[in-house]
Coordinates of C-alpha atoms and ligand atoms in Angstrom, one line a residue:
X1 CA -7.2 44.5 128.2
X2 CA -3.5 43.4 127.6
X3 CA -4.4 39.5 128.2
X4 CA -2.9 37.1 125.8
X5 CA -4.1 34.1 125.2
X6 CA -7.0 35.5 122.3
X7 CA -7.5 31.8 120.8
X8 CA -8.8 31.1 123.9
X9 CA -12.2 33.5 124.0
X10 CA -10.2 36.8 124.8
X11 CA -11.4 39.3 122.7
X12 CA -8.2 40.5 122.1
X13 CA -7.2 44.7 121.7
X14 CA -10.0 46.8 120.4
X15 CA -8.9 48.0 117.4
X16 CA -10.3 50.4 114.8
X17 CA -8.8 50.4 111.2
X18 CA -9.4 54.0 109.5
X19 CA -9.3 53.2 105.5
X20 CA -10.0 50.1 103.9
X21 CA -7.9 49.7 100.7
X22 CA -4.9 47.6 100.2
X23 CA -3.5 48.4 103.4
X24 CA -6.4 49.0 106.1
X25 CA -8.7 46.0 104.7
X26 CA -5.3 43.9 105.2
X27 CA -4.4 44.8 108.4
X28 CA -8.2 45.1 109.8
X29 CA -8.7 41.3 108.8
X30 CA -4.8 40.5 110.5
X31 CA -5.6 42.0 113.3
X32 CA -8.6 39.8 113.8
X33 CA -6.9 36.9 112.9
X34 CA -4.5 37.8 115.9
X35 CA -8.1 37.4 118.0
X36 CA -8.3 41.2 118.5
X37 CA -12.0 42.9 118.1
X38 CA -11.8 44.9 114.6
X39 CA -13.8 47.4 113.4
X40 CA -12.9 48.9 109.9
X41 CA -14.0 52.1 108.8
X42 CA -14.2 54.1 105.2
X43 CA -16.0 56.8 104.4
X44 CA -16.7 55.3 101.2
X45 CA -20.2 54.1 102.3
X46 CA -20.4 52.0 98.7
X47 CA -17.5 50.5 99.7
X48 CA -18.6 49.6 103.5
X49 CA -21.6 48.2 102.2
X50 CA -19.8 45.9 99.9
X51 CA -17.8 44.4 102.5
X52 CA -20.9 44.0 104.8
X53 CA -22.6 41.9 102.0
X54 CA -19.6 39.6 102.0
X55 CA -18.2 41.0 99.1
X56 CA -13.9 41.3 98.9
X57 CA -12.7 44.4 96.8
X58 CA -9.6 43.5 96.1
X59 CA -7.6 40.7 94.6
X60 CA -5.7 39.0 97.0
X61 CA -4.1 35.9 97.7
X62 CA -6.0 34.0 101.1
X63 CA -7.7 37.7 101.7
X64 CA -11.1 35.7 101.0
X65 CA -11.0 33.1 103.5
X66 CA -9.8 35.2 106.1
X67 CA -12.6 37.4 105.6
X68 CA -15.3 34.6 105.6
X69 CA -13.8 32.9 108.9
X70 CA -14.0 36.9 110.8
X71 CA -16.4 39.0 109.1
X72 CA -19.3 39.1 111.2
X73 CA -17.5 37.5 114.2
X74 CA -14.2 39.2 115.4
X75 CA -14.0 42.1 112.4
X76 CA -17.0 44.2 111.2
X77 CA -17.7 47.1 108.6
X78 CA -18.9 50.9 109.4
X79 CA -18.8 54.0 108.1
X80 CA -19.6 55.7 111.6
X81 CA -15.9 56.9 112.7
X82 CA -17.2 58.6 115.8
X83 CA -18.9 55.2 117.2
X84 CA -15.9 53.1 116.8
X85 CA -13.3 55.6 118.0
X86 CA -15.2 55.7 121.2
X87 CA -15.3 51.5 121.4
X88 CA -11.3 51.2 120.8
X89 CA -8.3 51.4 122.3
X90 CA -6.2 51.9 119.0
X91 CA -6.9 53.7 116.1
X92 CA -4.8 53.0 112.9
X93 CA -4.9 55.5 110.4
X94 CA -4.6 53.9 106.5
X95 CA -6.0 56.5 104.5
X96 CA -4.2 56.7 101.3
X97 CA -1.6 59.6 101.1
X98 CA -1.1 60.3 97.6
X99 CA 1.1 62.6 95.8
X100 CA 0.6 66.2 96.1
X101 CA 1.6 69.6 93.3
X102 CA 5.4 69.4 94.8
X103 CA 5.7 65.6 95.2
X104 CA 5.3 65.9 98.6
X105 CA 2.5 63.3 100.5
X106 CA -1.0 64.8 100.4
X107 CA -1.7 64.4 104.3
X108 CA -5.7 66.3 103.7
X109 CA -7.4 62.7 104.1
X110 CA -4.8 61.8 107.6
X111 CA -6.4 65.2 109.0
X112 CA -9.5 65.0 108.2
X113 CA -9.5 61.4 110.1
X114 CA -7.6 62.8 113.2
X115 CA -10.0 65.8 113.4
X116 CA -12.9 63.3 113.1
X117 CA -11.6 61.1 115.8
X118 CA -10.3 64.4 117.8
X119 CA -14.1 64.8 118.0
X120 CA -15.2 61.6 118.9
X121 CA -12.0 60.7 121.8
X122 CA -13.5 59.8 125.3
X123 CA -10.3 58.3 127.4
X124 CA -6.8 57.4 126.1
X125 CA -6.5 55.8 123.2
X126 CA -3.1 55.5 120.8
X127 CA -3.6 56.8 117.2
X128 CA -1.2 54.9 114.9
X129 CA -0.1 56.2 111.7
X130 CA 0.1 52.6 109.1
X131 CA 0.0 54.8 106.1
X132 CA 3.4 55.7 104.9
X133 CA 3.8 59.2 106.4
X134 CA 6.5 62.1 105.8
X135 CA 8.8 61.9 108.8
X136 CA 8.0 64.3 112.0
X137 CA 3.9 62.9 111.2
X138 CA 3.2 61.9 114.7
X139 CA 4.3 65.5 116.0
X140 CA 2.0 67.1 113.3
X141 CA -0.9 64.8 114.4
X142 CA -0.2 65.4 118.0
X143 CA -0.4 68.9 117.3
X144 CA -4.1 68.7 115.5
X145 CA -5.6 66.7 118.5
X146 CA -4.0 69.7 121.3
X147 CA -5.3 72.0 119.0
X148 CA -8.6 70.2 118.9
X149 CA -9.0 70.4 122.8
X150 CA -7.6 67.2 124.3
X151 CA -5.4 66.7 127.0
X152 CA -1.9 65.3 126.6
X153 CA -2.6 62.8 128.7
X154 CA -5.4 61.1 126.9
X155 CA -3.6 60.1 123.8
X156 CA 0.3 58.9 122.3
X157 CA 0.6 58.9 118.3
X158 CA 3.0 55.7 117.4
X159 CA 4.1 55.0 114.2
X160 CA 3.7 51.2 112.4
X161 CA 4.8 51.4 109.2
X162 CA 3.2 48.5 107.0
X163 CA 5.9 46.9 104.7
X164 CA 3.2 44.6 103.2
X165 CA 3.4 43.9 99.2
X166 CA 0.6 43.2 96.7
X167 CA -0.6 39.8 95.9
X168 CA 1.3 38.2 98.9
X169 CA 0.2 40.9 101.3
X170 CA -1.5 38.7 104.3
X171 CA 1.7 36.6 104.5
X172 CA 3.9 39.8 104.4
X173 CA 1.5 40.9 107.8
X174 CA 1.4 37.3 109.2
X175 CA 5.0 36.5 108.8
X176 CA 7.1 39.8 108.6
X177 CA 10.8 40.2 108.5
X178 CA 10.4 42.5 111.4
X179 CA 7.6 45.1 113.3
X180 CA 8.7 48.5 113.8
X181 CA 6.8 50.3 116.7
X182 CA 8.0 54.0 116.8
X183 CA 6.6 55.4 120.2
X184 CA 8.5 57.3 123.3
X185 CA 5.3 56.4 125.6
X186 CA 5.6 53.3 127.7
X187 CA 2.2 53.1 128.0
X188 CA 1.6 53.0 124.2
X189 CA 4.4 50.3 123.6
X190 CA 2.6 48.2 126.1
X191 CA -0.5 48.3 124.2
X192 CA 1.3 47.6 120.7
X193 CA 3.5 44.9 122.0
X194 CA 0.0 43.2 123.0
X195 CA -1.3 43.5 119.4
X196 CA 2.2 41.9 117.9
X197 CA 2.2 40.0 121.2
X198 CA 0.5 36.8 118.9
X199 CA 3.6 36.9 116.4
X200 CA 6.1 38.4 118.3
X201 CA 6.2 35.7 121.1
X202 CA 5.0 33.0 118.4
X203 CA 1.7 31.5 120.1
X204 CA -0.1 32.8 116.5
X205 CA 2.4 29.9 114.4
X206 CA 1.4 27.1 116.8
X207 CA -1.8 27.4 116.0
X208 CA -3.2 24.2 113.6
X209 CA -5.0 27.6 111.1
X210 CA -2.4 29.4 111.0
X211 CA -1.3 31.5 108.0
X212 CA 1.3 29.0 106.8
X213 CA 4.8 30.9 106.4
X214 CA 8.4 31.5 107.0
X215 CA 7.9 32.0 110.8
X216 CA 7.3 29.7 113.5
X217 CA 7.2 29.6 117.2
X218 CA 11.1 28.8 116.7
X219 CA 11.3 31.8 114.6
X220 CA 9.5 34.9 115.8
X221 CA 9.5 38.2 114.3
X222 CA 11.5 40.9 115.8
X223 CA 9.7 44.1 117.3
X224 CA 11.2 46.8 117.1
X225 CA 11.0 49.8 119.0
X226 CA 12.4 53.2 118.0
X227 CA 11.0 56.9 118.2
X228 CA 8.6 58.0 116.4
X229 CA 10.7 59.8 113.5
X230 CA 12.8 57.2 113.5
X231 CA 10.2 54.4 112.3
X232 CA 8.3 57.1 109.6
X233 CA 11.8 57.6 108.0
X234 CA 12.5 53.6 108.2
X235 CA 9.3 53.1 106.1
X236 CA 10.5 55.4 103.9
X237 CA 14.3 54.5 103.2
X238 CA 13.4 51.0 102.5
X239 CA 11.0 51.7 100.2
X240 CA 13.5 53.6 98.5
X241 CA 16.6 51.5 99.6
X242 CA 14.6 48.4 97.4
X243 CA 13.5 51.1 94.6
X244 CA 16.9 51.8 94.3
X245 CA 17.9 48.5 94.0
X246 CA 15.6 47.7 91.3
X247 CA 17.1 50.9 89.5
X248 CA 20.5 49.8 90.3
X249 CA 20.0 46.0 88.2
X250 CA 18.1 47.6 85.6
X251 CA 21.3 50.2 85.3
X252 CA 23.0 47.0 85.2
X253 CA 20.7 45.1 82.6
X254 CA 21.0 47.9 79.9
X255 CA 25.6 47.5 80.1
X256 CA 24.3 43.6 79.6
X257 CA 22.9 44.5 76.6
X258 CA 25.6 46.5 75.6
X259 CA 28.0 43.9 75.8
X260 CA 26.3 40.8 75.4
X261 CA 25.8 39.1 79.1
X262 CA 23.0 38.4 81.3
X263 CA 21.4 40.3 84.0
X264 CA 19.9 36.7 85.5
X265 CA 23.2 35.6 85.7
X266 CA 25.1 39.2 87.3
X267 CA 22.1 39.3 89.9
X268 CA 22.6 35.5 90.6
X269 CA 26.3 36.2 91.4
X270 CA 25.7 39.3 93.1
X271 CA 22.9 38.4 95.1
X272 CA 24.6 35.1 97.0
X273 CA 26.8 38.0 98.2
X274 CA 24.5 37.8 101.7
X275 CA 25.6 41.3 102.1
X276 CA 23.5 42.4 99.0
X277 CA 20.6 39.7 99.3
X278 CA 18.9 38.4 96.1
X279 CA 15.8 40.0 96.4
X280 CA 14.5 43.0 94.1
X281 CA 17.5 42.3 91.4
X282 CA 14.6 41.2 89.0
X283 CA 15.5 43.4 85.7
X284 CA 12.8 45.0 83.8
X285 CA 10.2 48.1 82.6
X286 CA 10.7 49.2 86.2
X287 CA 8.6 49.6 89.4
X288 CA 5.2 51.0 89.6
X289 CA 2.5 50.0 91.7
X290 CA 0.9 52.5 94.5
X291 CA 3.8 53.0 97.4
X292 CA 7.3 53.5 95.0
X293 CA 6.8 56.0 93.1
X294 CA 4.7 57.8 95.5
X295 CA 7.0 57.4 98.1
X296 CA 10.3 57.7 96.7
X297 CA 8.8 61.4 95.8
X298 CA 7.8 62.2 98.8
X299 CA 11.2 61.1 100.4
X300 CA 13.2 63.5 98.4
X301 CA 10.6 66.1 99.1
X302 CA 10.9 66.3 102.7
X303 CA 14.9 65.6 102.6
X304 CA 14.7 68.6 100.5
X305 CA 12.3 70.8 103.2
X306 CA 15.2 69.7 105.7
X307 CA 17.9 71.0 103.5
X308 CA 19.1 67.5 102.8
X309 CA 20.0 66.6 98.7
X310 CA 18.7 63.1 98.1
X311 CA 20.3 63.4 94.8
X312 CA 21.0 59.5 94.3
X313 CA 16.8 58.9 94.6
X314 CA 16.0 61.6 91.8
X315 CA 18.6 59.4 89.5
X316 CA 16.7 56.0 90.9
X317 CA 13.0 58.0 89.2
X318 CA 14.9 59.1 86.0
X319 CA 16.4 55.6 85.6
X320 CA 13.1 54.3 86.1
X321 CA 11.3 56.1 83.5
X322 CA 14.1 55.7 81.4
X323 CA 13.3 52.2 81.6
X324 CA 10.3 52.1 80.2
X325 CA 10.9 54.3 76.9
X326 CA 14.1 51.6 76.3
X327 CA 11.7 48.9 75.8
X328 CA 9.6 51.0 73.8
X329 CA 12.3 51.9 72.0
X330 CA 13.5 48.0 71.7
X331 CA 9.9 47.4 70.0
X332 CA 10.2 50.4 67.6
X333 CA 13.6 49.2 66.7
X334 CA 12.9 45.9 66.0
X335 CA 9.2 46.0 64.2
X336 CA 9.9 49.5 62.3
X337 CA 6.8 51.5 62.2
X338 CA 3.8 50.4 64.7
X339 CA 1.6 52.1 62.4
X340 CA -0.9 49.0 61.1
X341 CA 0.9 46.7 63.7
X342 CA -0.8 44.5 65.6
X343 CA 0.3 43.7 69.2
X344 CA -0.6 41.1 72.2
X345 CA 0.4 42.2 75.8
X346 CA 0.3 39.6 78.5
X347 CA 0.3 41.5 81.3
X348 CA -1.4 45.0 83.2
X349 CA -1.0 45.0 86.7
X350 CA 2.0 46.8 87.8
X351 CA 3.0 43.1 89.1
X352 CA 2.1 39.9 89.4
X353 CA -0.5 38.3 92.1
X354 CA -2.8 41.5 92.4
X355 CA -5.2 43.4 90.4
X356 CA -3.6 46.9 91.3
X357 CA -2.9 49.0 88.2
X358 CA -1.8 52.0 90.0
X359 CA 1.2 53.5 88.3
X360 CA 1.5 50.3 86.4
X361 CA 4.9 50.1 83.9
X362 CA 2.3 47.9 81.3
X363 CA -0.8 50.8 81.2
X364 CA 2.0 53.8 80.2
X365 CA 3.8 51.3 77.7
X366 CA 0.7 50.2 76.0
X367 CA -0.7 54.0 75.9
X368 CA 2.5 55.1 74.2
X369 CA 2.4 52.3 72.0
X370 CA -1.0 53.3 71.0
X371 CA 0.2 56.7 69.8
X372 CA 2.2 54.9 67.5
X373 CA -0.7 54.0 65.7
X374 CA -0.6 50.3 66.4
X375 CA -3.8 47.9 67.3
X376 CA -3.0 46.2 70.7
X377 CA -4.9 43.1 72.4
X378 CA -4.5 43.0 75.8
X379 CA -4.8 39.9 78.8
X380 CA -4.7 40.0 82.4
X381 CA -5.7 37.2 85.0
X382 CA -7.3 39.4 86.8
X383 CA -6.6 43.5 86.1
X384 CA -8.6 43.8 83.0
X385 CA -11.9 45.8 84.9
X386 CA -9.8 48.0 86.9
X387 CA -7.7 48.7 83.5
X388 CA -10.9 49.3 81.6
X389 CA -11.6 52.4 84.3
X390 CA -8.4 54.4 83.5
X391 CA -7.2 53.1 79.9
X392 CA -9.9 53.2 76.7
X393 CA -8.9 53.6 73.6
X394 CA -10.7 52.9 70.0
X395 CA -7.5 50.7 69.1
X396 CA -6.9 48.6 72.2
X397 CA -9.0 45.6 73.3
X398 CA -9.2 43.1 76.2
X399 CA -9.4 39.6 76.2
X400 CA -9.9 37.2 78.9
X401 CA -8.3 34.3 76.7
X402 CA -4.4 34.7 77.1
X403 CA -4.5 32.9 73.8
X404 CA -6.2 35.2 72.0
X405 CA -3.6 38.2 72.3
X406 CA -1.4 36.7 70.1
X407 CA -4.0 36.1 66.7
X408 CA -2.3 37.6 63.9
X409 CA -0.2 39.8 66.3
X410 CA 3.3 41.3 64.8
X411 CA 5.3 40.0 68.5
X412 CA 3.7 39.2 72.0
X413 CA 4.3 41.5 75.1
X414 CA 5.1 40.7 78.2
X415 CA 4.4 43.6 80.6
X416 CA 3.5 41.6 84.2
X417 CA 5.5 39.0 86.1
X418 CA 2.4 36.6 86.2
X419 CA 3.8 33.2 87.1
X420 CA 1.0 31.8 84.9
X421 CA 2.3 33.6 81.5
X422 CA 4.9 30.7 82.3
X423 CA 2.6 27.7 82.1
X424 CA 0.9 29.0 78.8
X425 CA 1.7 26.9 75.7
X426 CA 4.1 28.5 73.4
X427 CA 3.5 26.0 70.6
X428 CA 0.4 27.5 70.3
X429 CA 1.4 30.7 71.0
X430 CA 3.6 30.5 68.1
X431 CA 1.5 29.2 65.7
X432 CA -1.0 31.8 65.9
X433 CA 1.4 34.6 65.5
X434 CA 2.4 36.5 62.2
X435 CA 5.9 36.5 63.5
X436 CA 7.0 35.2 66.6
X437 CA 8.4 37.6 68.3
X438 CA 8.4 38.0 71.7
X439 CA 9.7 41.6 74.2
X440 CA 9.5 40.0 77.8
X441 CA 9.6 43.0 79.9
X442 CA 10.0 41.0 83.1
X443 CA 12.2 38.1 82.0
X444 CA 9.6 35.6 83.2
X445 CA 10.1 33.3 80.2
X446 CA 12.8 30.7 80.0
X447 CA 15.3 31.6 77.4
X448 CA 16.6 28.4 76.4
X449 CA 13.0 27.3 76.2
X450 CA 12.5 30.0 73.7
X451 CA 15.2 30.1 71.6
X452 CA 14.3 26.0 70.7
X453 CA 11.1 26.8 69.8
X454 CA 12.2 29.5 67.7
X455 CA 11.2 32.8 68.8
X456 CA 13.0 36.0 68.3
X457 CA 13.1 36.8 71.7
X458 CA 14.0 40.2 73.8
X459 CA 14.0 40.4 77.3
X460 CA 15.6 43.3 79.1
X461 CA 19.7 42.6 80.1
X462 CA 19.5 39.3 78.4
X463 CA 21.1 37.8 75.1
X464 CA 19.3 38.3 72.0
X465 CA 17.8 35.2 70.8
X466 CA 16.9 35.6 67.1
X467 CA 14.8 33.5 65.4
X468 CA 16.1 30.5 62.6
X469 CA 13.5 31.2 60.1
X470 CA 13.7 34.4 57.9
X471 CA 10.8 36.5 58.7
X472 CA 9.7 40.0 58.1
X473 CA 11.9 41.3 61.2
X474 CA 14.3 44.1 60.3
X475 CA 17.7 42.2 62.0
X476 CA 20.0 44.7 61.2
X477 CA 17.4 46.9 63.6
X478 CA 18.2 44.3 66.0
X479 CA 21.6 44.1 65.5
X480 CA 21.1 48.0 66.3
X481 CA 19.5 48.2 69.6
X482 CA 22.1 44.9 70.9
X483 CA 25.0 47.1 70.7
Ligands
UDX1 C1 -2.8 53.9 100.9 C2 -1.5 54.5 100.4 O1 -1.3 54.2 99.1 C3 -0.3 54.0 101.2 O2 0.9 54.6 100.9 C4 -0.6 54.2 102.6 O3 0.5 53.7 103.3 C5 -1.9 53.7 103.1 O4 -2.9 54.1 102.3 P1 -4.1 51.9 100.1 O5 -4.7 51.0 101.2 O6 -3.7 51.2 98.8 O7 -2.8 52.5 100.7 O8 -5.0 53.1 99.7 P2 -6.4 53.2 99.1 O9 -6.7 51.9 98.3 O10 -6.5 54.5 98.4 O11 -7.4 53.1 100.3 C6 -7.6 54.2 101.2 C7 -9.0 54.1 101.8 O12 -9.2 55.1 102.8 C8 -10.1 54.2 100.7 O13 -11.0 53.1 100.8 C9 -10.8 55.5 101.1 O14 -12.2 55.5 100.9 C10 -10.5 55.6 102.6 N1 -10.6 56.9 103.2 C11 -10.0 58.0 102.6 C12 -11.4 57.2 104.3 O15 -11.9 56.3 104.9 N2 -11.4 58.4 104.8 C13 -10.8 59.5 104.3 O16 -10.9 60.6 104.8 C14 -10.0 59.2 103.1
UDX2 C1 6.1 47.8 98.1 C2 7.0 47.3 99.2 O1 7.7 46.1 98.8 C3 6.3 47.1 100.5 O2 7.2 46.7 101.5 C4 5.5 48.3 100.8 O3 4.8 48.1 102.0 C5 4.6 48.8 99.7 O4 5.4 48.9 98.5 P1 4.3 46.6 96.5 O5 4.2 48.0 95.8 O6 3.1 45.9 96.8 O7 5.2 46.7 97.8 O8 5.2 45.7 95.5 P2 6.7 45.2 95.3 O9 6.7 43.7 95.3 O10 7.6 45.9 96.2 O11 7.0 45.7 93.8 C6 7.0 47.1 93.4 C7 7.3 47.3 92.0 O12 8.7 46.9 91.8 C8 6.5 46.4 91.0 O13 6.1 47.1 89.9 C9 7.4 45.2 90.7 O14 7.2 44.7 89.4 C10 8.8 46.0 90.7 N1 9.9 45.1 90.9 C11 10.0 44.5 92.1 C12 10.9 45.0 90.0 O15 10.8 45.6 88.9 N2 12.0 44.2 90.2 C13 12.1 43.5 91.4 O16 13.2 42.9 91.6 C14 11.1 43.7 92.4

């Protein structure tokens, strides 16, 4: 079972992946890729028949050809828990784990799995918690299967956080910064360090298909191994270590603006300090997306049931709802009343590279704009269907022409960090706008670049660029909302 070599006909760990969103379709195809034997399993029989038909779910970068090369070879689809429980020898659990009333995580879909597989085990087998879990998980779940009849003997519950992001997600898996295995079994670690055994001892990065990346057989990941509560609180604190972060430089962007510098510039400066790092210092409308707020919640929730004040995280939320009604405020400022206004956002996933608009900063902008009594034309690369299911309003349309948003339109929004908003042509931009104004919400545009062309432009921490031509703009409302 624990035999290497997997390019070479080994058929690899038998692996079951419970949950096939973001996370479990990610890992389920990465696992195979690794040449272990993968079935994945969701209840959500639509969803499972989908996948059989070739179909991917998801927007994600090389997600399709990994699928194509192991679907129907090393990774298949069921909705039958019980049958591929009793064919594996590890079980990952990535069932989502939302919110619940108290912020704490939801963990009803996790138990309903581990009853399921409770009912299905036949030998030993580890059960390994990928979604992101409240700390003290692995006792909980250890405690359903006891409870459930089965011996101590025939299972251990690890815990393998995934620290995987959005749009760049099968390169996060293939190529991490490290893999944290939280087990106290031997046995258990023995069968996880053969799963990671493909990147951790490097044989994966020689091979010609590889996923290309920042790893090589040089330059292996680290596995890590802790105890179980150990690794669910890791996944945890750096989620919220790199939400506070992005607090922290927006905290920083809004003194900019008070006082005329630039964010790009103070995270430049402070992020060659290797001790800080230069990474999630990009200024903006804030996080949103599936895992921060959710788990930055939950975080303070269970310090909270352990009688431990997380105070510093509750601030890193209110700053980052705060961020949002700033550049709201920024538009209101500058264009006076919305009401009759016509705006073009560029931008609705909650970031660039996916199709995700889970707790997306863009959707809760554009629907407060919308109170305001404006019209709004909206573009996304690829975000627009999944919008269209949880935003519809008489007064905001979609285009698939990133052109188009900006017809007639009182000033252009940009609400997504979409590397292609970067590439568009501003000339033209320009010219079909009643006023060219533009409120970058991620500073993805150049501001030099701007300012020639003659935009009024607003990004968040960044000088205010006016533009040279009188137009209807209110400046002394600018001048307003720079100090
Ligand atoms: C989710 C959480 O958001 C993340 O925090 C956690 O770490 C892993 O799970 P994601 O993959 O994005 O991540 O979740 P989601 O897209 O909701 O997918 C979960 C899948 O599990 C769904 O396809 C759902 O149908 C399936 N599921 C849910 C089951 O198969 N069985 C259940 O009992 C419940
Ligand atoms: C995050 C974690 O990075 C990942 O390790 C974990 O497994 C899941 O949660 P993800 O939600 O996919 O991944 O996206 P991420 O790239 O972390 O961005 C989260 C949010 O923060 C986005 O809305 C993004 O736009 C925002 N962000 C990120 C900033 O506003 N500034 C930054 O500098 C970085």
């Amino acid at each position: 079972m624990m035999s290497r070599r997997n390019d070479q006909g080994d058929a690899g760990i038998r692996i079951t992946v419970v949950g096939s969103g973001y996370v479990g379709l990610v890992a389920a195809t990465c696992f195979a890729e690794l040449g272990h034997s993968v079935i994945c399993v969701d209840n959500n029989q639509h969803r499972i028949a989908s996948l059989q038909q070739g179909n991917v779910p998801i927007y994600e970068d090389i997600l399709p050809e990994l699928l194509r090369k192991h679907v129907g070879q090393r990774l298949s689809f069921s909705s039958d828990l019980a049958t591929a429980v009793k064919a594996s020898a590890a079980i990952f659990i990535a069932v989502g784990t939302p919110t619940a009333e108290h912020g704490e995580a939801d963990l009803s879909a996790v138990q309903s799995v581990i009853e399921e597989i409770a009912d299905s085990m036949d030998g030993y087998k580890i059960i390994v918690e990928k979604s992101t879990v409240p700390v003290q998980t692995s006792d909980w779940i250890a405690s359903i299967l006891l409870r459930r009849g089965i011996s101590r003997t025939c299972f251990d519950v690890v815990s393998n956080p995934e620290f995987l992001r959005e749009g760049t997600a099968i390169t996060d898996f293939m190529h991490p910064d490290r893999i944290i295995v939280g087990t106290n079994s031997n046995r258990a670690w023995e069968i996880m360090s053969a799963i990671y055994a493909p990147l951790a001892e490097g044989y994966y990065y020689a091979a010609g298909s590889s996923v290309p990346g920042r790893c090589s057989v040089d330059q292996t990941p680290s596995l890590i191994r802790t105890s179980p509560a150990s690794s669910e609180l890791i996944k945890h604190a750096a989620n919220a270590f790199l939400a506070m972060k992005i607090s922290f430089i927006n905290s920083v962007a809004n003194l900019c603006e008070a006082v005329g510098a630039d964010i790009q510039e103070v995270a430049l400066g402070i992020g060659t300090d290797r001790r800080i790092g230069k990474g999630f210092l990009n200024a903006g409308i804030g996080y949103g997306g599936s895992c921060f707020p959710k788990d930055v919640t939950a975080f303070c929730s269970v310090a909270s049931q352990f009688g431990v004040d997380l105070d510093l995280l509750v601030q890193v939320r209110q700053i980052n709802s705060q961020q949002r009604e700033r550049f709201i405020t920024k538009i209101r400022s500058t264009l006076g009343s919305l009401r009759g206004k016509r705006l073009g956002v560029l931008g609705l996933a909650f970031k660039g590279g996916t199709d995700d608009v889970r707790e997306s900063p863009a959707l809760s902008i554009i629907a407060s704009l919308l109170q305001d009594g404006c019209t709004i034309v909206a573009h996304d690369p690829v975000a627009i269907t999944n919008t269209q299911r949880v935003l519809q309003h008489q007064a905001l349309a979609y285009t698939d022409d990133p052109y188009s948003v900006a017809n007639q339109a009182d000033a252009i929004l940009v609400l997504t960090d979409w590397q292609e908003f970067t590439q568009l042509d501003f000339v033209e931009i320009k010219r079909r706008l009643k006023t060219p104004i533009v409120f970058d919400g991620r500073n993805l545009l150049n501001i030099d670049t701007m300012s020639t062309m003659g935009f009024t432009y607003l990004g968040v921490g960044r000088p205010l660029i006016t533009c040279p031509t009188p137009h209807r703009l209110q400046m002394h409302s600018i001048a307003a909302i720079a100090s």
